[in-house]
XYZ file of C-alpha atoms in Angstrom:
698
model
C -79.943 -37.808 -103.217
C -81.200 -39.117 -100.090
C -78.343 -38.602 -97.816
C -79.109 -42.170 -96.252
C -77.525 -43.614 -99.447
C -74.391 -41.722 -99.131
C -71.542 -44.277 -98.152
C -68.009 -44.757 -99.150
C -68.009 -46.957 -102.370
C -66.456 -50.624 -102.277
C -64.921 -52.259 -105.118
C -65.865 -55.702 -105.647
C -65.244 -58.231 -108.656
C -67.076 -61.775 -108.682
C -65.882 -64.533 -110.627
C -66.672 -68.185 -111.020
C -64.144 -70.743 -109.627
C -61.016 -71.082 -111.802
C -61.164 -67.173 -112.591
C -57.992 -65.530 -111.960
C -58.382 -61.979 -110.915
C -55.921 -59.157 -111.082
C -56.026 -57.610 -107.657
C -54.845 -54.153 -108.260
C -54.771 -52.972 -104.401
C -55.910 -53.638 -100.820
C -59.347 -52.679 -100.493
C -60.393 -54.375 -104.155
C -61.946 -57.813 -103.582
C -61.878 -61.196 -105.686
C -64.724 -63.988 -105.199
C -65.004 -67.305 -106.712
C -68.045 -69.559 -106.693
C -68.184 -73.613 -107.015
C -71.230 -75.624 -107.251
C -72.528 -78.810 -107.588
C -76.053 -79.936 -107.765
C -75.725 -82.955 -104.999
C -72.942 -81.279 -102.993
C -72.169 -77.603 -102.228
C -71.583 -74.175 -103.312
C -68.636 -72.352 -102.248
C -68.051 -68.426 -102.556
C -64.561 -67.693 -101.719
C -63.537 -64.019 -101.552
C -60.172 -62.036 -101.179
C -61.727 -59.083 -99.261
C -58.205 -57.359 -98.851
C -55.017 -57.638 -100.146
C -51.453 -56.066 -98.950
C -48.041 -56.589 -99.845
C -47.468 -60.358 -98.648
C -50.633 -60.695 -97.264
C -54.382 -61.062 -97.666
C -57.771 -61.626 -95.884
C -60.349 -64.184 -97.443
C -63.842 -64.714 -96.626
C -65.495 -68.301 -97.371
C -69.417 -68.871 -97.617
C -70.330 -72.709 -98.097
C -73.847 -73.543 -98.996
C -74.946 -77.224 -98.182
C -76.892 -78.486 -101.155
C -77.245 -81.945 -100.119
C -78.757 -83.572 -96.924
C -78.546 -81.771 -93.592
C -74.833 -82.095 -91.947
C -73.689 -82.107 -88.378
C -69.747 -81.423 -88.719
C -68.120 -80.430 -91.772
C -64.764 -80.173 -93.434
C -63.978 -77.910 -96.434
C -60.756 -78.873 -98.396
C -59.028 -77.135 -100.990
C -55.636 -76.947 -102.655
C -53.826 -73.312 -102.862
C -52.178 -73.117 -106.426
C -49.878 -70.387 -105.749
C -48.172 -71.510 -102.396
C -50.398 -69.414 -100.236
C -50.334 -69.921 -96.498
C -53.118 -69.568 -93.869
C -51.867 -67.489 -90.936
C -55.045 -66.966 -88.952
C -58.514 -68.285 -89.116
C -61.875 -67.427 -87.557
C -65.079 -69.632 -87.020
C -63.150 -72.680 -88.262
C -60.181 -74.519 -87.331
C -57.589 -74.627 -90.408
C -55.048 -76.982 -90.966
C -52.613 -77.155 -93.885
C -50.166 -80.066 -95.423
C -48.176 -78.147 -97.874
C -50.766 -76.584 -100.405
C -53.459 -78.582 -99.217
C -55.867 -76.893 -96.504
C -58.721 -78.144 -94.638
C -61.327 -76.038 -92.617
C -63.317 -77.664 -89.828
C -66.243 -76.589 -88.082
C -66.417 -74.511 -84.728
C -68.198 -75.806 -81.835
C -70.987 -73.600 -82.571
C -71.766 -73.684 -86.371
C -71.318 -77.505 -86.840
C -74.964 -78.026 -88.184
C -75.775 -76.949 -91.656
C -79.177 -77.541 -93.070
C -79.945 -78.302 -96.716
C -79.557 -74.931 -98.520
C -77.961 -73.535 -95.475
C -74.779 -71.596 -95.599
C -71.970 -71.369 -92.943
C -69.211 -68.625 -93.233
C -65.396 -68.464 -92.128
C -62.594 -66.430 -92.897
C -58.915 -66.380 -92.437
C -55.662 -64.114 -93.050
C -53.191 -65.318 -95.559
C -49.578 -64.812 -96.947
C -48.758 -64.925 -100.647
C -45.679 -64.338 -102.787
C -45.773 -63.631 -106.512
C -49.196 -64.330 -106.905
C -52.529 -64.840 -105.223
C -54.517 -67.267 -107.343
C -57.933 -68.315 -106.129
C -58.428 -72.157 -105.388
C -59.838 -73.888 -108.371
C -62.048 -76.294 -106.445
C -63.073 -77.457 -103.007
C -64.834 -80.508 -101.118
C -67.204 -80.504 -98.434
C -67.095 -83.693 -96.325
C -65.407 -85.556 -99.499
C -67.955 -84.107 -101.738
C -66.435 -82.077 -104.774
C -68.185 -78.756 -105.326
C -67.615 -78.079 -109.055
C -68.560 -75.249 -111.518
C -67.479 -73.673 -114.731
C -63.770 -72.409 -115.091
C -62.348 -69.676 -116.702
C -58.733 -67.924 -116.680
C -56.782 -64.937 -116.798
C -53.210 -64.395 -116.150
C -52.619 -64.661 -112.322
C -51.528 -61.397 -110.576
C -47.920 -60.497 -110.139
C -46.133 -59.029 -107.287
C -46.358 -55.670 -108.819
C -49.434 -54.785 -110.818
C -49.001 -53.073 -114.025
C -51.973 -51.071 -113.596
C -51.642 -48.290 -111.245
C -53.028 -49.329 -107.695
C -55.401 -47.406 -105.432
C -53.460 -46.311 -102.333
C -52.754 -48.910 -99.720
C -54.671 -48.494 -96.490
C -52.376 -46.674 -93.524
C -52.387 -49.126 -90.837
C -53.256 -46.383 -88.600
C -56.301 -44.880 -90.434
C -57.566 -47.918 -92.711
C -56.434 -51.215 -91.231
C -57.357 -54.473 -93.054
C -60.107 -56.423 -92.124
C -59.514 -59.024 -89.239
C -56.821 -56.897 -87.489
C -58.589 -55.976 -84.665
C -55.934 -54.432 -82.844
C -55.104 -52.055 -85.609
C -59.011 -51.349 -86.005
C -59.607 -50.218 -82.422
C -56.374 -48.002 -82.384
C -57.758 -46.286 -85.705
C -60.922 -45.721 -83.789
C -59.345 -43.432 -81.206
C -60.755 -40.986 -80.009
C -64.179 -41.729 -79.904
C -67.300 -39.953 -79.018
C -70.979 -41.138 -77.983
C -74.306 -39.868 -79.380
C -75.663 -40.246 -76.005
C -79.243 -39.995 -74.910
C -80.440 -40.158 -78.629
C -81.556 -43.077 -80.427
C -80.957 -44.822 -76.773
C -83.578 -42.389 -75.180
C -87.050 -43.696 -74.383
C -89.272 -43.756 -76.259
C -87.758 -41.918 -78.945
C -85.167 -39.921 -80.396
C -85.738 -36.404 -78.923
C -87.698 -37.603 -75.610
C -84.741 -37.084 -73.590
C -83.919 -33.174 -74.637
C -81.425 -33.587 -77.662
C -82.502 -32.461 -81.078
C -82.856 -34.856 -83.936
C -79.518 -35.820 -85.069
C -78.268 -33.809 -88.561
C -75.500 -34.737 -90.793
C -74.275 -31.325 -89.934
C -73.895 -32.414 -86.580
C -71.706 -35.755 -87.301
C -69.700 -33.558 -89.687
C -68.739 -30.851 -86.903
C -67.914 -33.879 -84.484
C -65.667 -35.174 -87.181
C -64.062 -32.119 -87.789
C -63.162 -31.869 -84.101
C -60.711 -34.736 -84.507
C -63.002 -38.116 -83.547
C -62.470 -40.922 -85.479
C -65.188 -43.042 -84.076
C -68.841 -42.491 -83.246
C -70.815 -44.940 -80.612
C -74.400 -44.711 -81.668
C -76.305 -46.380 -78.701
C -79.858 -47.684 -79.625
C -82.633 -48.974 -77.498
C -84.820 -51.243 -79.474
C -87.471 -52.058 -76.818
C -90.168 -49.431 -78.077
C -89.527 -50.085 -81.660
C -90.299 -53.800 -82.477
C -93.486 -56.165 -82.672
C -94.412 -59.166 -80.856
C -92.911 -62.431 -80.486
C -92.109 -64.846 -82.286
C -90.528 -62.572 -85.150
C -90.143 -59.203 -83.085
C -89.982 -57.254 -86.277
C -88.451 -53.854 -85.879
C -90.161 -50.996 -86.930
C -89.309 -50.197 -90.385
C -88.936 -46.517 -89.872
C -87.095 -47.020 -86.749
C -84.485 -49.310 -88.495
C -84.474 -46.720 -91.260
C -83.673 -43.905 -89.252
C -80.924 -45.961 -87.459
C -79.537 -46.693 -90.771
C -79.567 -43.227 -92.041
C -77.484 -42.076 -88.975
C -75.268 -44.972 -89.643
C -74.791 -44.320 -93.330
C -74.103 -40.494 -92.455
C -71.447 -41.381 -89.808
C -69.599 -43.691 -92.445
C -69.939 -41.120 -95.171
C -68.119 -38.657 -92.951
C -65.335 -41.140 -92.311
C -66.238 -42.429 -88.743
C -65.842 -45.762 -87.276
C -69.621 -46.676 -86.098
C -70.531 -48.818 -83.240
C -74.021 -49.703 -82.649
C -75.534 -52.133 -79.837
C -78.447 -52.948 -77.972
C -78.455 -50.323 -75.065
C -81.326 -49.577 -72.594
C -82.805 -52.976 -73.404
C -80.131 -54.204 -70.940
C -82.435 -53.061 -67.830
C -85.645 -53.249 -69.629
C -85.785 -56.827 -70.546
C -82.437 -58.537 -70.951
C -81.950 -58.537 -67.583
C -84.588 -61.154 -66.750
C -82.889 -63.641 -68.872
C -81.780 -65.883 -65.991
C -85.486 -66.535 -65.128
C -86.951 -66.732 -68.822
C -83.986 -67.887 -70.918
C -86.249 -69.017 -73.805
C -88.148 -65.827 -74.021
C -85.371 -63.313 -73.727
C -82.853 -65.476 -75.856
C -85.489 -65.645 -78.625
C -85.951 -61.823 -78.445
C -82.432 -61.083 -78.451
C -81.408 -63.389 -81.357
C -84.418 -61.992 -83.435
C -83.123 -58.273 -82.961
C -79.462 -59.382 -83.532
C -80.364 -61.258 -86.711
C -82.361 -58.277 -88.030
C -79.772 -55.768 -87.434
C -77.006 -57.966 -88.747
C -78.923 -58.830 -91.940
C -79.428 -55.146 -92.363
C -75.890 -54.188 -92.006
C -74.383 -57.346 -93.539
C -72.709 -55.740 -96.644
C -72.073 -52.428 -94.778
C -68.403 -50.995 -94.630
C -66.096 -53.034 -91.943
C -65.801 -49.730 -90.263
C -69.275 -50.494 -88.854
C -68.770 -52.281 -85.399
C -71.333 -54.138 -83.444
C -71.439 -54.161 -79.611
C -73.538 -56.972 -77.881
C -75.181 -55.281 -74.952
C -74.717 -52.143 -73.129
C -73.813 -52.407 -69.311
C -75.268 -55.900 -68.911
C -76.890 -56.799 -65.556
C -79.075 -59.717 -64.752
C -81.807 -60.366 -61.912
C -82.342 -63.675 -60.322
C -78.545 -64.961 -60.112
C -76.638 -66.011 -56.999
C -74.038 -63.257 -57.636
C -71.860 -61.871 -59.906
C -70.042 -65.062 -60.659
C -73.294 -66.592 -61.784
C -74.139 -63.583 -63.773
C -70.734 -63.576 -65.575
C -71.762 -67.217 -66.871
C -75.106 -65.786 -68.109
C -73.414 -62.964 -70.006
C -71.037 -65.428 -71.348
C -74.105 -67.182 -73.176
C -75.509 -64.065 -74.418
C -71.981 -63.035 -75.870
C -71.239 -66.225 -77.001
C -74.572 -66.412 -78.829
C -74.191 -63.096 -80.343
C -70.773 -63.911 -81.748
C -72.232 -66.993 -83.300
C -75.423 -65.577 -84.665
C -73.561 -62.393 -86.438
C -70.743 -64.627 -87.884
C -73.518 -66.887 -89.349
C -75.093 -64.146 -91.222
C -71.979 -64.088 -93.533
C -70.808 -61.269 -95.732
C -69.060 -58.542 -94.002
C -70.298 -59.979 -90.923
C -67.809 -63.128 -91.155
C -64.881 -60.733 -89.957
C -66.751 -57.537 -88.749
C -65.185 -56.501 -85.393
C -67.665 -57.573 -82.717
C -67.361 -55.816 -79.091
C -68.049 -57.765 -75.684
C -68.729 -56.210 -72.466
C -67.625 -57.267 -69.166
C -70.792 -57.571 -66.493
C -71.787 -54.005 -65.566
C -68.868 -53.066 -67.999
C -66.803 -52.969 -64.938
C -63.090 -53.084 -64.570
C -62.945 -55.468 -61.763
C -60.531 -57.908 -62.307
C -63.038 -60.762 -61.489
C -65.234 -59.227 -64.323
C -62.247 -58.989 -66.840
C -61.253 -62.476 -66.092
C -64.821 -63.911 -66.815
C -64.596 -62.171 -70.029
C -61.387 -63.323 -70.833
C -62.493 -66.802 -70.471
C -65.315 -65.944 -73.107
C -62.809 -64.808 -75.499
C -60.575 -67.898 -74.813
C -63.485 -70.228 -75.576
C -64.548 -68.208 -78.910
C -60.998 -68.108 -80.324
C -62.318 -65.280 -82.862
C -59.509 -62.716 -83.792
C -62.059 -60.026 -84.548
C -63.286 -59.348 -80.911
C -62.656 -56.388 -78.889
C -63.424 -56.061 -75.009
C -65.273 -53.143 -73.532
C -65.575 -51.480 -70.048
C -66.922 -48.243 -68.979
C -65.247 -45.617 -66.926
C -66.585 -42.921 -64.392
C -63.908 -42.427 -62.266
C -63.674 -42.913 -58.358
C -67.213 -42.614 -57.328
C -66.787 -40.187 -54.524
C -65.022 -37.807 -56.824
C -67.249 -38.523 -59.968
C -70.441 -37.693 -57.595
C -68.962 -35.354 -55.152
C -69.911 -37.101 -52.115
C -67.834 -38.170 -48.891
C -65.603 -35.134 -49.342
C -64.265 -36.261 -52.950
C -63.923 -32.738 -54.303
C -60.609 -33.000 -55.520
C -58.355 -35.095 -58.255
C -56.403 -36.619 -55.529
C -54.573 -39.825 -55.019
C -57.532 -41.807 -54.498
C -58.841 -40.710 -57.947
C -55.487 -41.137 -59.654
C -54.932 -44.856 -58.267
C -58.537 -45.893 -59.197
C -57.785 -44.644 -62.541
C -54.413 -46.165 -63.059
C -55.598 -49.442 -61.251
C -58.407 -49.865 -64.011
C -56.480 -49.022 -66.905
C -53.682 -51.479 -65.955
C -56.074 -54.324 -65.323
C -57.633 -54.074 -68.451
C -54.418 -53.714 -70.427
C -52.797 -56.623 -68.543
C -55.757 -58.773 -68.988
C -56.546 -58.063 -72.544
C -54.119 -55.580 -74.514
C -50.956 -57.353 -73.412
C -52.351 -60.660 -75.101
C -53.267 -59.075 -78.454
C -57.039 -58.329 -77.390
C -58.070 -54.662 -77.953
C -60.018 -52.614 -75.337
C -62.510 -49.785 -75.828
C -63.509 -47.572 -73.004
C -66.848 -47.262 -74.439
C -67.902 -44.420 -72.111
C -66.139 -42.244 -70.033
C -66.695 -39.117 -68.120
C -67.726 -38.027 -64.545
C -71.135 -38.946 -63.303
C -71.971 -35.515 -62.046
C -70.424 -33.584 -64.694
C -73.521 -31.779 -66.522
C -74.032 -28.247 -67.739
C -77.407 -28.254 -66.196
C -76.083 -28.800 -62.680
C -73.152 -26.472 -62.560
C -70.578 -26.681 -59.497
C -70.672 -30.157 -58.577
C -67.406 -30.918 -60.018
C -64.953 -27.957 -59.881
C -63.593 -27.137 -63.273
C -59.706 -27.228 -62.762
C -60.110 -30.626 -61.014
C -62.220 -32.049 -63.877
C -59.292 -30.732 -66.267
C -56.755 -32.847 -64.265
C -59.009 -35.881 -64.695
C -59.477 -35.242 -68.388
C -55.575 -35.018 -68.976
C -54.650 -38.277 -66.911
C -57.441 -40.311 -68.564
C -56.159 -39.479 -71.875
C -52.305 -39.992 -70.942
C -53.055 -43.314 -68.983
C -55.134 -44.511 -71.751
C -52.843 -43.649 -74.572
C -50.024 -45.241 -72.906
C -51.850 -48.531 -72.466
C -53.239 -48.551 -76.090
C -56.786 -48.359 -74.752
C -59.530 -46.366 -77.166
C -61.738 -43.978 -75.421
C -65.234 -43.056 -76.385
C -66.463 -39.693 -74.446
C -70.189 -40.136 -73.106
C -71.897 -36.855 -74.348
C -75.367 -36.564 -73.642
C -75.295 -32.935 -74.739
C -73.317 -31.874 -71.545
C -69.987 -31.212 -73.680
C -71.495 -30.496 -77.200
C -74.380 -27.797 -77.612
C -75.812 -29.707 -80.395
C -78.265 -26.906 -81.272
C -75.343 -24.310 -81.814
C -72.589 -26.908 -82.703
C -70.136 -25.385 -79.993
C -68.312 -26.672 -77.020
C -70.195 -25.846 -74.053
C -66.553 -25.082 -72.395
C -63.991 -24.832 -75.072
C -61.113 -25.372 -72.492
C -62.498 -28.479 -71.519
C -62.374 -29.820 -74.935
C -58.988 -28.344 -75.719
C -57.664 -30.222 -72.653
C -59.535 -33.451 -74.114
C -57.756 -32.747 -77.666
C -54.186 -32.260 -76.195
C -54.474 -35.835 -74.227
C -54.855 -37.504 -77.287
C -51.483 -36.846 -78.423
C -49.181 -35.215 -75.255
C -49.325 -34.381 -71.603
C -50.335 -30.974 -70.270
C -49.039 -29.397 -66.960
C -51.572 -28.522 -64.179
C -51.462 -27.158 -60.746
C -52.596 -27.955 -57.259
C -55.561 -25.361 -57.989
C -57.039 -23.207 -60.780
C -58.225 -20.477 -58.313
C -56.346 -18.002 -56.089
C -58.806 -16.111 -53.761
C -57.856 -12.728 -52.306
C -59.906 -10.727 -49.621
C -62.249 -7.851 -50.599
C -60.504 -5.372 -48.230
C -57.361 -5.193 -46.218
C -53.966 -5.860 -47.442
C -53.264 -8.913 -49.950
C -50.325 -11.449 -49.324
C -48.529 -13.786 -51.618
C -50.080 -16.990 -52.395
C -48.643 -20.300 -53.369
C -49.725 -23.178 -55.902
C -47.801 -26.526 -56.405
C -47.244 -26.965 -60.115
C -47.857 -30.329 -61.652
C -45.651 -30.309 -64.750
C -46.548 -34.039 -65.821
C -43.058 -34.191 -67.757
C -43.332 -30.968 -69.156
C -41.356 -27.969 -68.017
C -42.650 -24.650 -66.988
C -42.239 -21.807 -69.138
C -43.893 -18.682 -67.300
C -46.961 -17.047 -66.494
C -49.037 -14.764 -68.989
C -51.977 -12.710 -68.827
C -53.877 -11.664 -72.092
C -50.655 -12.224 -74.138
C -48.273 -10.391 -71.932
C -45.603 -12.215 -69.887
C -45.572 -11.692 -66.176
C -42.180 -10.738 -64.528
C -40.245 -13.549 -62.948
C -39.031 -12.590 -59.620
C -41.202 -9.767 -59.466
C -44.719 -11.002 -60.377
C -44.175 -14.461 -59.260
C -41.080 -17.145 -58.048
C -40.719 -20.629 -58.792
C -38.992 -22.733 -56.355
C -39.016 -26.390 -57.293
C -42.579 -26.981 -58.040
C -43.628 -24.063 -55.771
C -45.169 -21.282 -57.763
C -45.540 -18.130 -55.504
C -47.564 -15.084 -56.689
C -46.359 -12.167 -55.076
C -48.642 -9.724 -53.118
C -47.879 -6.901 -55.665
C -48.922 -8.851 -58.631
C -51.937 -10.144 -56.908
C -53.161 -6.787 -55.875
C -52.587 -5.580 -59.274
C -54.532 -8.468 -60.717
C -57.317 -7.899 -58.359
C -58.319 -4.605 -59.665
C -61.091 -2.990 -57.948
C -61.724 -6.129 -55.868
C -65.177 -6.946 -56.973
C -66.607 -9.952 -55.812
C -65.685 -12.699 -58.109
C -63.218 -13.490 -60.766
C -61.055 -10.195 -61.431
C -58.526 -11.584 -63.826
C -57.101 -14.761 -65.297
C -53.626 -15.723 -65.960
C -52.136 -18.594 -67.309
C -49.442 -20.935 -66.617
C -47.409 -22.182 -69.970
C -45.594 -25.173 -70.038
C -43.200 -26.777 -72.790
C -46.343 -28.673 -74.324
C -49.960 -29.020 -73.959
C -52.586 -26.789 -73.070
C -51.861 -23.823 -70.740
C -53.218 -23.899 -67.213
C -55.813 -21.180 -66.356
C -55.533 -19.607 -62.685
C -58.340 -17.395 -61.786
C -57.801 -14.575 -59.214
C -60.903 -14.367 -57.396
C -62.057 -11.535 -54.709
C -64.414 -13.020 -51.854
C -65.385 -12.537 -48.009
C -66.650 -15.220 -45.770
C -70.244 -16.285 -46.923
C -72.971 -15.239 -44.438
C -76.249 -16.945 -43.616
C -79.463 -16.066 -41.942
C -82.094 -17.735 -40.089
C -84.985 -19.642 -41.948
C -88.308 -21.680 -41.586
C -89.751 -24.096 -44.238
C -90.872 -27.732 -44.311
C -89.025 -30.768 -45.527
C -90.472 -30.393 -48.833
C -89.176 -26.828 -49.257
C -86.492 -25.333 -47.244
C -83.808 -22.860 -48.565
C -81.104 -21.335 -46.337
C -80.592 -17.588 -47.334
C -76.679 -17.220 -48.333
C -74.695 -14.130 -49.293
C -71.894 -16.078 -51.177
C -69.727 -12.685 -51.674
C -67.771 -14.201 -54.474
C -67.100 -17.515 -53.039
C -68.258 -21.041 -54.323
C -69.764 -23.785 -52.633
C -67.582 -27.105 -52.529
C -69.239 -29.546 -50.202
C -71.619 -29.905 -46.955
C -71.420 -32.040 -43.835
C -74.177 -32.977 -41.792
C -73.973 -34.403 -38.020
C -76.528 -34.887 -35.181
C -75.956 -33.424 -31.761
C -74.054 -36.453 -30.725
C -71.475 -36.308 -33.800
C -72.861 -39.033 -35.666
C -73.494 -38.638 -39.357
C -77.106 -37.387 -40.612
C -78.994 -38.026 -43.762
C -78.611 -40.029 -46.586
C -75.323 -42.033 -46.897
C -74.800 -42.007 -43.285
C -71.473 -43.717 -43.514
C -69.932 -40.350 -44.256
C -70.686 -36.748 -43.158
C -70.506 -35.493 -46.443
C -73.578 -35.469 -48.449
C -73.919 -35.905 -52.110
C -73.776 -32.614 -53.913
C -76.996 -31.529 -55.642
C -78.638 -34.883 -54.713
C -79.224 -33.385 -51.112
C -78.200 -29.968 -51.313
C -77.621 -27.280 -54.241
C -76.492 -23.643 -54.344
C -78.588 -21.125 -56.047
C -76.129 -18.301 -56.669
C -78.614 -16.100 -58.436
C -81.211 -16.238 -55.533
C -78.446 -16.162 -52.937
C -79.753 -19.338 -51.209
C -78.758 -22.875 -50.412
C -81.639 -25.378 -51.425
C -81.872 -28.460 -48.951
C -83.475 -31.348 -50.800
C -86.584 -33.254 -49.804
C -84.225 -36.366 -50.301
C -82.060 -34.888 -47.625
C -84.876 -34.625 -44.892
C -86.427 -38.111 -46.081
C -83.385 -39.667 -44.083
C -82.952 -37.307 -41.061
C -84.175 -37.885 -37.712
C -86.287 -35.556 -35.826
C -84.054 -33.061 -33.777
C -81.094 -30.940 -34.130
C -78.314 -31.064 -37.258
C -75.399 -29.270 -37.777
C -74.424 -28.301 -41.199
C -70.889 -27.377 -42.252
C -70.448 -25.860 -45.535
C -66.995 -25.945 -47.140
C -66.201 -23.297 -49.424
C -63.415 -23.238 -52.334
C -61.459 -20.492 -50.669
C -61.170 -22.796 -47.680
C -63.761 -21.088 -45.654
C -65.967 -23.014 -43.532
C -69.267 -21.787 -41.861
C -71.610 -23.713 -39.568
C -75.678 -23.682 -39.479
C -78.123 -25.443 -37.431
C -81.338 -27.275 -38.215
C -84.120 -28.262 -36.198
C -86.623 -30.846 -37.797
C -89.912 -31.721 -36.169
C -92.334 -33.821 -38.324
C -92.371 -31.889 -41.672
C -91.597 -28.738 -39.938
C -87.882 -27.331 -40.291
C -86.230 -24.274 -38.632
C -82.846 -22.851 -39.303
C -80.380 -20.706 -37.517
C -76.593 -19.360 -37.722
C -74.065 -21.002 -36.055
């Protein structure tokens, strides 16, 4: 069988108005239909039922003249009550119920259909309504009957859904909670122009199965549609592309994932021009979503739609104006998807802030959209890549310090207080650090990254935020189906459920020659308790190999001398600090000497500094003119951006100075100060004259 057709079976029973169905378990559905040649046809469907509650979807087809404003009325035969509704305002008087249109779905053409839904309560039985009226006109049809369901079915029911793994439709908070944790299939279907254009292999069922086996419950599948549809006015999506998207969605659902798809790089390719060309962009936007929503209309409720990735706009007067523009697109997205009916009537829809920013003004603007829509099946989304200097290693942001912590806590507090505290779920649709990339090693020091991972997991979990890791190939090796750094994955996995202890560093440097002295680290227990140090399964001796005073861990000179062995440059031993829970904290014992450099000549397009690293690792670089002012790009700081302006090449024993650095350097002398992780600092002088560059040691 073609894998694209592998999907979880859904039980569905359809009956005409008046048919009383026995609902054996949550997840089974009952539908009733009523119709009249000159009035309306109603499809009333109980999509899910559980003890004391149920979800119903209602599709109303207008068989008469076009109407602008509608009221659907019915009587519950078994004392049911509506507790929550969407896409309509529902009022009750005893057993009599009236559903009135929302502001965006008042108009219904002849043979047009409008959809709404609700959650309700029941006791004893949940008999379907026998008749409906639309604007006072009766919808009639054949009737038939079977005994109404009792509270305790006589047929063995299927297992009821777990609230943490299979929440009932319409429970947005529970659905988003069940999506934790999530993973992004990044730089794949969002790549331009096609799936493998940005270096990732074709997606396979085996890849999805592997990700699921690693504990991920949801997968975000970013999709760029720009290059895969035809011209106006229909903007017909290429059949092959749509089938490929559907294939990966179906594989993912079959693996048990919650799945989120979106319009991804379309955001900056054409949606951003909306303020200056509303008609053209809106027509294209709605044409695409109408096709996507139609294609997946009857897919599992575990499929989620996200309106736009990282929305941004040109030609507005500022962010406040852009917020309003985004409100228009988000509102139209919800109206359009809901209007397609079927599973889309209650499907979870995800709306982003402008730029997917966590700034309070952007959150407030999106909250206004939620207040206007009054749709209970919505979630908010923001992205989080940490405090920018740390995320990119610029301006001296080399460590997970109080700046990084405050940025993290502040962002997560804001989204919690604005949305979650009010019953609106939040998905951190992408998170990582911008510069963490296996193809550019050394920008983010591993131990500092592990602290960030641990903190993101904890602060998201305690604020009920669902996180979806952005993985464009830098975390999971998709060709080999293995994590590029198993320890990074282990820290992420632990953070989903518990805290892990860390320390001020994961490195201890000792000299290549001469005596070795004791070294200290500060422990960060994070609510755990320190249990001791181990090396390769052997416990080190407290008092002899190390001491602990408060949170200060001291490694003795004798232990470090033994661990350093022959003191070859680089890592000589790895020990681990174990805590009462979580992942052990690995500490590398590294031998190094101060790096040395040599004179060099070159050009602004090609200049390298000969560097003997001698076991040390580069952390950052400062650049200043002779008068002490900052040199090079981002001249608001002396610390330049790692890799963008300079790059160590440990195999070649050089530091590469990028053309991007010299492009913003004045002629004359520049002093570079290189900071290494051992604490060593060395200076190097550059003289630029036109395109010629010469260098000399301090």
